[in-house]
Amino acid sequence: MCKELDILRPQRQKKVSYPRKLARNRTIKSSNKLWEIDIKYGYIEGEDRFFFVLSIIDVYDRSIVEYYMGLICTAKDLKQTLLRALFKRQQINERENL
């Protein structure tokens, strides 16, 4: 009936979706060779604020090396978390190997 009355909106065109391509040109054979940093945030309903979770993940075994949770997340927080992770994994003097 809507077609007959010519009141339908034009059909939307489907966007072409390209697959995500991640760099897979690395071979990790042991722990502490490649770390990734991930930042996530959430909303605190009662306080009307956001919180942040920064995680440093070891790619070899997908374990969380160190994390930070707080109401703000700045470069200073990232630096302190990275230093704690280096101390925790005893990599502070071997930064060039990471």
PDB file of C-alpha atoms in Angstrom:
ATOM      1  CA  MET A   1       0.000   0.000   0.000  1.00  0.00           C
ATOM      2  CA  CYS A   2       2.859   2.386   0.857  1.00  0.00           C
ATOM      3  CA  LYS A   3       4.401   1.579  -2.501  1.00  0.00           C
ATOM      4  CA  GLU A   4       1.182   2.423  -4.278  1.00  0.00           C
ATOM      5  CA  LEU A   5       0.906   5.734  -2.418  1.00  0.00           C
ATOM      6  CA  ASP A   6       4.571   6.453  -3.165  1.00  0.00           C
ATOM      7  CA  ILE A   7       5.372   7.385   0.444  1.00  0.00           C
ATOM      8  CA  LEU A   8       8.313   5.016   0.971  1.00  0.00           C
ATOM      9  CA  ARG A   9      11.734   6.479   1.436  1.00  0.00           C
ATOM     10  CA  PRO A  10      14.423   5.301  -0.964  1.00  0.00           C
ATOM     11  CA  GLN A  11      16.181   2.079  -0.005  1.00  0.00           C
ATOM     12  CA  ARG A  12      19.443   2.817   1.739  1.00  0.00           C
ATOM     13  CA  GLN A  13      22.579   1.673   0.003  1.00  0.00           C
ATOM     14  CA  LYS A  14      24.625  -0.903   1.867  1.00  0.00           C
ATOM     15  CA  LYS A  15      28.104   0.343   2.702  1.00  0.00           C
ATOM     16  CA  VAL A  16      30.959  -1.810   1.534  1.00  0.00           C
ATOM     17  CA  SER A  17      32.694  -3.235   4.574  1.00  0.00           C
ATOM     18  CA  TYR A  18      36.394  -3.944   4.382  1.00  0.00           C
ATOM     19  CA  PRO A  19      37.841  -6.598   6.681  1.00  0.00           C
ATOM     20  CA  ARG A  20      40.130  -5.460   9.467  1.00  0.00           C
ATOM     21  CA  LYS A  21      43.710  -6.162   8.619  1.00  0.00           C
ATOM     22  CA  LEU A  22      46.066  -6.563  11.518  1.00  0.00           C
ATOM     23  CA  ALA A  23      49.804  -6.746  11.069  1.00  0.00           C
ATOM     24  CA  ARG A  24      50.782 -10.384  11.421  1.00  0.00           C
ATOM     25  CA  ASN A  25      54.374  -9.963  10.327  1.00  0.00           C
ATOM     26  CA  ARG A  26      55.823 -10.921  13.677  1.00  0.00           C
ATOM     27  CA  THR A  27      56.788 -14.171  15.314  1.00  0.00           C
ATOM     28  CA  ILE A  28      56.842 -14.116  19.097  1.00  0.00           C
ATOM     29  CA  LYS A  29      58.711 -17.083  20.576  1.00  0.00           C
ATOM     30  CA  SER A  30      58.904 -16.085  24.228  1.00  0.00           C
ATOM     31  CA  SER A  31      57.361 -13.877  26.841  1.00  0.00           C
ATOM     32  CA  ASN A  32      58.306 -10.185  27.263  1.00  0.00           C
ATOM     33  CA  LYS A  33      59.089  -9.638  23.582  1.00  0.00           C
ATOM     34  CA  LEU A  34      55.956  -7.733  22.582  1.00  0.00           C
ATOM     35  CA  TRP A  35      53.524  -5.892  24.820  1.00  0.00           C
ATOM     36  CA  GLU A  36      50.312  -4.114  23.848  1.00  0.00           C
ATOM     37  CA  ILE A  37      48.547  -1.318  25.687  1.00  0.00           C
ATOM     38  CA  ASP A  38      44.760  -1.123  25.798  1.00  0.00           C
ATOM     39  CA  ILE A  39      42.638   1.667  27.273  1.00  0.00           C
ATOM     40  CA  LYS A  40      38.964   1.126  28.032  1.00  0.00           C
ATOM     41  CA  TYR A  41      36.504   3.397  29.746  1.00  0.00           C
ATOM     42  CA  GLY A  42      33.135   3.083  31.412  1.00  0.00           C
ATOM     43  CA  TYR A  43      30.488   5.309  32.920  1.00  0.00           C
ATOM     44  CA  ILE A  44      29.607   5.547  36.629  1.00  0.00           C
ATOM     45  CA  GLU A  45      25.867   6.219  36.674  1.00  0.00           C
ATOM     46  CA  GLY A  46      25.453   7.516  40.245  1.00  0.00           C
ATOM     47  CA  GLU A  47      28.416   9.891  40.096  1.00  0.00           C
ATOM     48  CA  ASP A  48      27.914  11.025  36.488  1.00  0.00           C
ATOM     49  CA  ARG A  49      31.604  10.368  35.715  1.00  0.00           C
ATOM     50  CA  PHE A  50      33.776   8.166  33.562  1.00  0.00           C
ATOM     51  CA  PHE A  51      36.463   5.751  34.735  1.00  0.00           C
ATOM     52  CA  PHE A  52      39.422   4.381  32.800  1.00  0.00           C
ATOM     53  CA  VAL A  53      41.201   1.013  32.765  1.00  0.00           C
ATOM     54  CA  LEU A  54      44.633   0.906  31.146  1.00  0.00           C
ATOM     55  CA  SER A  55      46.099  -2.580  30.656  1.00  0.00           C
ATOM     56  CA  ILE A  56      49.503  -3.718  29.459  1.00  0.00           C
ATOM     57  CA  ILE A  57      49.187  -7.158  27.853  1.00  0.00           C
ATOM     58  CA  ASP A  58      51.945  -9.622  26.955  1.00  0.00           C
ATOM     59  CA  VAL A  59      51.193 -10.803  23.403  1.00  0.00           C
ATOM     60  CA  TYR A  60      52.923 -14.180  23.821  1.00  0.00           C
ATOM     61  CA  ASP A  61      50.689 -15.569  26.558  1.00  0.00           C
ATOM     62  CA  ARG A  62      47.922 -12.887  26.516  1.00  0.00           C
ATOM     63  CA  SER A  63      48.398 -12.199  30.227  1.00  0.00           C
ATOM     64  CA  ILE A  64      47.948  -8.798  31.810  1.00  0.00           C
ATOM     65  CA  VAL A  65      51.357  -7.581  32.943  1.00  0.00           C
ATOM     66  CA  GLU A  66      50.134  -4.476  34.788  1.00  0.00           C
ATOM     67  CA  TYR A  67      47.022  -2.306  34.875  1.00  0.00           C
ATOM     68  CA  TYR A  68      45.808   1.093  36.040  1.00  0.00           C
ATOM     69  CA  MET A  69      42.274   2.098  37.063  1.00  0.00           C
ATOM     70  CA  GLY A  70      41.253   5.653  37.793  1.00  0.00           C
ATOM     71  CA  LEU A  71      38.994   8.593  37.085  1.00  0.00           C
ATOM     72  CA  ILE A  72      41.588  10.163  34.778  1.00  0.00           C
ATOM     73  CA  CYS A  73      44.122   8.553  32.460  1.00  0.00           C
ATOM     74  CA  THR A  74      47.028  10.745  31.388  1.00  0.00           C
ATOM     75  CA  ALA A  75      50.451  10.143  29.884  1.00  0.00           C
ATOM     76  CA  LYS A  76      51.873  10.363  33.405  1.00  0.00           C
ATOM     77  CA  ASP A  77      49.648   7.458  34.490  1.00  0.00           C
ATOM     78  CA  LEU A  78      50.738   5.469  31.446  1.00  0.00           C
ATOM     79  CA  LYS A  79      54.407   6.109  32.203  1.00  0.00           C
ATOM     80  CA  GLN A  80      54.044   5.017  35.836  1.00  0.00           C
ATOM     81  CA  THR A  81      52.136   1.881  34.816  1.00  0.00           C
ATOM     82  CA  LEU A  82      54.767   1.002  32.216  1.00  0.00           C
ATOM     83  CA  LEU A  83      57.577   1.437  34.757  1.00  0.00           C
ATOM     84  CA  ARG A  84      55.728  -0.780  37.248  1.00  0.00           C
ATOM     85  CA  ALA A  85      55.310  -3.414  34.518  1.00  0.00           C
ATOM     86  CA  LEU A  86      59.016  -3.269  33.654  1.00  0.00           C
ATOM     87  CA  PHE A  87      59.958  -3.691  37.327  1.00  0.00           C
ATOM     88  CA  LYS A  88      57.413  -6.477  37.781  1.00  0.00           C
ATOM     89  CA  ARG A  89      58.809  -8.476  34.850  1.00  0.00           C
ATOM     90  CA  GLN A  90      62.425  -7.495  35.700  1.00  0.00           C
ATOM     91  CA  GLN A  91      62.881  -5.851  32.309  1.00  0.00           C
ATOM     92  CA  ILE A  92      63.931  -2.379  33.483  1.00  0.00           C
ATOM     93  CA  ASN A  93      67.511  -2.779  32.190  1.00  0.00           C
ATOM     94  CA  GLU A  94      66.516  -4.675  29.042  1.00  0.00           C
ATOM     95  CA  ARG A  95      64.183  -2.134  27.469  1.00  0.00           C
ATOM     96  CA  GLU A  96      65.745  -2.499  24.016  1.00  0.00           C
ATOM     97  CA  ASN A  97      64.733  -6.186  23.878  1.00  0.00           C
ATOM     98  CA  LEU A  98      61.083  -5.452  24.511  1.00  0.00           C
TER      99      LEU A  98
END
